[in-house]
GROMACS .gro file of C-alpha atoms in nm:
model
  266
    1MET     CA    1   6.539  -3.865  13.039
    2PRO     CA    2   6.803  -3.627  12.886
    3ASP     CA    3   7.040  -3.816  12.663
    4TYR     CA    4   7.356  -3.567  12.763
    5LEU     CA    5   7.481  -3.681  12.386
    6ASP     CA    6   7.499  -3.265  12.292
    7ASP     CA    7   7.694  -3.180  12.632
    8LEU     CA    8   7.920  -3.480  12.605
    9ARG     CA    9   8.028  -3.311  12.242
   10LEU     CA   10   8.039  -2.968  12.403
   11ALA     CA   11   8.276  -3.122  12.674
   12HIS     CA   12   8.523  -3.262  12.418
   13VAL     CA   13   8.488  -2.926  12.172
   14LEU     CA   14   8.620  -2.788  12.564
   15ALA     CA   15   8.910  -3.079  12.647
   16ASP     CA   16   9.034  -3.000  12.239
   17ALA     CA   17   9.060  -2.624  12.369
   18ALA     CA   18   9.270  -2.700  12.716
   19ASP     CA   19   9.475  -3.005  12.552
   20ALA     CA   20   9.574  -2.694  12.310
   21ALA     CA   21   9.663  -2.443  12.563
   22THR     CA   22   9.808  -2.721  12.818
   23THR     CA   23  10.028  -2.852  12.542
   24ALA     CA   24  10.207  -2.582  12.407
   25ARG     CA   25  10.271  -2.470  12.749
   26PHE     CA   26  10.396  -2.819  12.869
   27LYS     CA   27  10.811  -2.859  12.933
   28ALA     CA   28  10.819  -2.451  12.892
   29LEU     CA   29  11.111  -2.308  12.983
   30ASP     CA   30  10.958  -1.977  13.133
   31LEU     CA   31  10.648  -2.137  13.262
   32LYS     CA   32  10.561  -1.946  13.606
   33VAL     CA   33  10.446  -2.127  13.885
   34GLU     CA   34  10.310  -2.018  14.168
   35THR     CA   35  10.248  -2.177  14.540
   36LYS     CA   36   9.833  -2.134  14.634
   37PRO     CA   37   9.776  -2.070  15.026
   38ASP     CA   38   9.697  -2.441  15.058
   39MET     CA   39  10.057  -2.480  14.946
   40THR     CA   40   9.998  -2.656  14.629
   41PRO     CA   41  10.145  -2.549  14.313
   42VAL     CA   42   9.973  -2.413  14.053
   43SER     CA   43  10.130  -2.290  13.676
   44GLU     CA   44   9.983  -2.026  13.441
   45ALA     CA   45   9.855  -2.359  13.238
   46ASP     CA   46   9.644  -2.424  13.532
   47ARG     CA   47   9.493  -2.092  13.465
   48ALA     CA   48   9.465  -1.986  13.163
   49ALA     CA   49   9.319  -2.350  13.072
   50GLU     CA   50   9.046  -2.304  13.319
   51GLU     CA   51   8.981  -1.953  13.190
   52LEU     CA   52   8.934  -2.083  12.829
   53ILE     CA   53   8.658  -2.373  12.938
   54ARG     CA   54   8.506  -2.089  13.103
   55GLY     CA   55   8.501  -1.853  12.802
   56GLN     CA   56   8.360  -2.114  12.601
   57LEU     CA   57   8.104  -2.277  12.842
   58GLN     CA   58   7.962  -1.904  12.906
   59ARG     CA   59   7.899  -1.855  12.528
   60ALA     CA   60   7.767  -2.206  12.452
   61ARG     CA   61   7.543  -2.275  12.816
   62PRO     CA   62   7.544  -1.927  12.986
   63ARG     CA   63   7.251  -2.049  13.207
   64ASP     CA   64   7.490  -2.325  13.363
   65ALA     CA   65   7.695  -2.281  13.694
   66ILE     CA   66   8.066  -2.367  13.659
   67LEU     CA   67   8.343  -2.507  13.942
   68GLY     CA   68   8.621  -2.502  13.886
   69GLU     CA   69   8.964  -2.553  14.108
   70GLU     CA   70   9.142  -2.213  14.026
   71TYR     CA   71   8.883  -1.990  13.993
   72GLY     CA   72   8.570  -2.121  14.236
   73ILE     CA   73   8.240  -2.114  14.187
   74GLU     CA   74   8.009  -1.890  13.910
   75GLY     CA   75   7.624  -1.905  13.871
   76THR     CA   76   7.373  -2.089  14.010
   77GLY     CA   77   7.084  -2.383  13.900
   78PRO     CA   78   7.036  -2.739  13.850
   79ARG     CA   79   7.376  -2.766  13.608
   80ARG     CA   80   7.689  -2.710  13.701
   81TRP     CA   81   8.018  -2.787  13.492
   82VAL     CA   82   8.315  -2.887  13.775
   83ILE     CA   83   8.655  -2.820  13.599
   84ASP     CA   84   8.986  -2.965  13.665
   85PRO     CA   85   9.195  -2.746  13.468
   86ILE     CA   86   9.534  -2.991  13.531
   87ASP     CA   87   9.491  -3.293  13.681
   88GLY     CA   88   9.870  -3.359  13.821
   89THR     CA   89  10.036  -2.997  13.835
   90LYS     CA   90  10.282  -3.188  13.983
   91ASN     CA   91  10.435  -3.381  13.694
   92TYR     CA   92  10.255  -3.114  13.492
   93VAL     CA   93  10.543  -2.855  13.639
   94ARG     CA   94  10.820  -3.098  13.625
   95GLY     CA   95  10.786  -3.233  13.296
   96VAL     CA   96  10.611  -3.599  13.403
   97PRO     CA   97  10.359  -3.694  13.115
   98VAL     CA   98  10.121  -3.817  13.387
   99TRP     CA   99   9.842  -3.547  13.356
  100ALA     CA  100   9.494  -3.469  13.248
  101THR     CA  101   9.209  -3.171  13.204
  102LEU     CA  102   8.890  -3.301  13.384
  103ILE     CA  103   8.553  -3.195  13.254
  104SER     CA  104   8.237  -3.312  13.452
  105LEU     CA  105   7.887  -3.208  13.367
  106MET     CA  106   7.672  -3.257  13.697
  107GLU     CA  107   7.262  -3.244  13.746
  108ALA     CA  108   7.120  -3.130  14.067
  109ALA     CA  109   6.905  -3.465  14.244
  110GLU     CA  110   6.793  -3.609  14.560
  111GLY     CA  111   7.066  -3.615  14.780
  112GLY     CA  112   7.272  -3.349  14.574
  113TYR     CA  113   7.451  -3.273  14.262
  114ARG     CA  114   7.556  -3.616  14.066
  115PRO     CA  115   7.787  -3.614  13.759
  116VAL     CA  116   7.606  -3.752  13.434
  117VAL     CA  117   7.926  -3.640  13.162
  118GLY     CA  118   8.278  -3.646  13.243
  119VAL     CA  119   8.596  -3.622  12.987
  120VAL     CA  120   8.932  -3.688  13.135
  121SER     CA  121   9.195  -3.557  12.865
  122ALA     CA  122   9.549  -3.650  12.872
  123PRO     CA  123   9.721  -3.497  12.570
  124ALA     CA  124  10.088  -3.590  12.678
  125LEU     CA  125   9.958  -3.963  12.680
  126SER     CA  126   9.814  -3.908  12.408
  127ARG     CA  127   9.529  -4.073  12.572
  128ARG     CA  128   9.119  -3.968  12.634
  129TRP     CA  129   8.855  -4.147  12.822
  130TRP     CA  130   8.451  -3.981  12.832
  131ALA     CA  131   8.099  -4.129  12.980
  132ALA     CA  132   7.771  -3.946  12.966
  133GLN     CA  133   7.515  -4.128  13.177
  134GLY     CA  134   7.322  -4.414  13.023
  135HIS     CA  135   7.573  -4.478  12.692
  136GLY     CA  136   7.881  -4.640  12.851
  137ALA     CA  137   8.228  -4.521  12.897
  138PHE     CA  138   8.473  -4.521  12.596
  139THR     CA  139   8.835  -4.435  12.538
  140GLY     CA  140   8.947  -4.332  12.238
  141ARG     CA  141   9.079  -4.030  11.998
  142SER     CA  142   8.754  -3.908  11.881
  143LEU     CA  143   8.364  -3.965  11.946
  144SER     CA  144   8.358  -4.157  11.604
  145SER     CA  145   8.719  -4.382  11.685
  146ALA     CA  146   8.647  -4.504  12.028
  147THR     CA  147   8.637  -4.826  12.193
  148ARG     CA  148   8.394  -4.932  12.479
  149LEU     CA  149   8.531  -4.974  12.854
  150ARG     CA  150   8.411  -5.201  13.065
  151VAL     CA  151   8.546  -5.340  13.443
  152SER     CA  152   8.718  -5.612  13.498
  153ARG     CA  153   8.553  -5.945  13.626
  154VAL     CA  154   8.826  -6.019  13.900
  155SER     CA  155   8.649  -6.118  14.213
  156LYS     CA  156   8.955  -6.236  14.461
  157LEU     CA  157   9.214  -5.962  14.627
  158THR     CA  158   9.473  -6.225  14.569
  159ASP     CA  159   9.417  -6.195  14.230
  160ALA     CA  160   9.380  -5.817  14.233
  161SER     CA  161   9.600  -5.527  14.114
  162PHE     CA  162   9.557  -5.185  14.367
  163ALA     CA  163   9.689  -4.833  14.275
  164TYR     CA  164   9.735  -4.567  14.532
  165SER     CA  165   9.913  -4.204  14.546
  166SER     CA  166  10.092  -4.194  14.824
  167LEU     CA  167  10.139  -4.362  15.188
  168SER     CA  168  10.158  -4.021  15.395
  169GLY     CA  169   9.771  -3.944  15.332
  170TRP     CA  170   9.657  -4.290  15.500
  171GLU     CA  171   9.870  -4.188  15.786
  172GLU     CA  172   9.693  -3.908  15.832
  173ARG     CA  173   9.379  -4.001  15.840
  174GLY     CA  174   9.478  -4.310  16.047
  175SER     CA  175   9.460  -4.601  15.885
  176LEU     CA  176   9.765  -4.634  15.744
  177ASN     CA  177   9.750  -5.028  15.899
  178GLY     CA  178   9.440  -5.122  15.740
  179PHE     CA  179   9.593  -4.963  15.399
  180LEU     CA  180   9.889  -5.178  15.397
  181ASP     CA  181   9.668  -5.494  15.532
  182LEU     CA  182   9.532  -5.458  15.156
  183THR     CA  183   9.852  -5.429  14.981
  184ARG     CA  184   9.983  -5.746  15.121
  185GLU     CA  185   9.709  -5.894  15.064
  186VAL     CA  186   9.648  -5.829  14.755
  187TRP     CA  187   9.820  -5.956  14.379
  188ARG     CA  188  10.010  -5.642  14.273
  189THR     CA  189  10.026  -5.259  14.405
  190ARG     CA  190  10.123  -4.956  14.203
  191ALA     CA  191  10.110  -4.580  14.323
  192TYR     CA  192  10.020  -4.393  13.978
  193GLY     CA  193   9.804  -4.170  14.135
  194ASP     CA  194   9.576  -3.839  14.015
  195PHE     CA  195   9.304  -3.970  13.773
  196TRP     CA  196   9.497  -4.225  13.592
  197PRO     CA  197   9.397  -4.522  13.828
  198TYR     CA  198   9.054  -4.409  13.791
  199MET     CA  199   9.053  -4.501  13.416
  200MET     CA  200   9.285  -4.775  13.475
  201VAL     CA  201   8.975  -4.931  13.711
  202ALA     CA  202   8.755  -4.845  13.430
  203GLU     CA  203   8.903  -5.010  13.093
  204GLY     CA  204   8.973  -5.316  13.367
  205SER     CA  205   9.360  -5.265  13.352
  206ILE     CA  206   9.364  -5.289  13.744
  207ASP     CA  207   9.047  -5.375  13.978
  208LEU     CA  208   9.105  -5.082  14.256
  209CYS     CA  209   9.240  -4.778  14.347
  210ALA     CA  210   9.140  -4.496  14.662
  211GLU     CA  211   9.236  -4.179  14.793
  212PRO     CA  212   9.253  -4.053  15.131
  213GLU     CA  213   9.190  -3.684  15.038
  214LEU     CA  214   9.046  -3.537  14.711
  215SER     CA  215   8.850  -3.241  14.623
  216LEU     CA  216   8.515  -3.239  14.419
  217TRP     CA  217   8.716  -3.148  14.082
  218ASP     CA  218   8.931  -3.394  14.134
  219MET     CA  219   8.675  -3.702  14.164
  220ALA     CA  220   8.345  -3.573  13.931
  221ALA     CA  221   8.447  -3.654  13.621
  222ASN     CA  222   8.614  -4.003  13.724
  223ALA     CA  223   8.312  -4.145  13.914
  224ILE     CA  224   8.068  -4.132  13.604
  225ILE     CA  225   8.351  -4.279  13.376
  226VAL     CA  226   8.407  -4.583  13.644
  227THR     CA  227   8.055  -4.617  13.713
  228GLU     CA  228   7.934  -4.651  13.307
  229ALA     CA  229   8.165  -4.836  13.261
  230GLY     CA  230   8.032  -5.124  13.550
  231GLY     CA  231   8.246  -5.030  13.818
  232THR     CA  232   8.152  -4.897  14.159
  233PHE     CA  233   8.271  -4.458  14.269
  234THR     CA  234   8.204  -4.393  14.649
  235GLY     CA  235   8.367  -4.221  14.911
  236LEU     CA  236   8.593  -4.415  15.169
  237ASP     CA  237   8.235  -4.388  15.363
  238GLY     CA  238   8.087  -4.599  15.108
  239ARG     CA  239   7.860  -4.304  14.983
  240PRO     CA  240   7.782  -4.370  14.625
  241GLY     CA  241   7.966  -4.026  14.457
  242PRO     CA  242   8.214  -3.808  14.471
  243HIS     CA  243   8.081  -3.614  14.708
  244SER     CA  244   8.279  -3.703  15.015
  245GLY     CA  245   8.597  -3.591  15.022
  246ASN     CA  246   8.790  -3.912  14.963
  247ALA     CA  247   8.696  -4.168  14.692
  248ALA     CA  248   8.760  -4.519  14.687
  249ALA     CA  249   8.685  -4.715  14.327
  250SER     CA  250   8.707  -5.054  14.224
  251ASN     CA  251   8.530  -5.348  13.977
  252GLY     CA  252   8.273  -5.379  14.260
  253LEU     CA  253   8.332  -5.720  14.312
  254LEU     CA  254   8.585  -5.646  14.536
  255HIS     CA  255   8.427  -5.284  14.684
  256ASP     CA  256   8.309  -5.419  15.001
  257GLU     CA  257   8.628  -5.562  15.109
  258LEU     CA  258   8.862  -5.247  14.997
  259LEU     CA  259   8.599  -5.004  15.220
  260GLY     CA  260   8.683  -5.260  15.521
  261TYR     CA  261   9.057  -5.224  15.494
  262LEU     CA  262   9.110  -4.936  15.451
  263ASN     CA  263   8.828  -4.771  15.718
  264GLN     CA  264   9.040  -4.991  15.981
  265ARG     CA  265   9.167  -4.809  16.280
  266TYR     CA  266   9.417  -4.947  16.513
   0.00000   0.00000   0.00000
């Protein structure tokens, strides 16, 4: 079985380069922001970071395919790098420090591509998280200065902390009532959004999170980090991995209950 550690080291190098580019333009008064056809914002920093990562991957891993939020798919083959240059662009363009570059390597497997390496780097928070299949999940400033991540052992919803991104998506999905029932059942709720709640599930500082509408680049890196920390990452349909167009993550002990509430429709 491949150990993926060389790929993980490369992902850190890519994240270092992206951090330098995105941090340099964070809170810049002349930052250029446009609206994409799906009505979401994109900044010059999103595009520059993805171009930088793609350029380095083309030199270091020329046989691998690349899928990115801003420039789509390039190449074919059993290995595919998946990039979200700035997850949390709306935060980024408003000066909110909760944004990150998400980098994942996915490999072809039975049932589709699966993430085997993930790095989530949030330079404005001075935080980074990463994982490689079979090697666990970690947080720290570097590979040599890291703390292993483990999910919580909370086993009752009444003791659990639940994070979500917004209410509107659950309403559009037709499951707002189940979502609200869940918020009434748990101990605590917070609307952190984007990559951060998944990292907190992996750290064990919260126990549950979910989002109703996502793209693969939003989820691939998060999925491997959560699962290598001992947690569970699925779609709302219960399918493992980041391919369902939505996500639910937990410490594993509460996952069935989480999905039960979020799939209620009445």
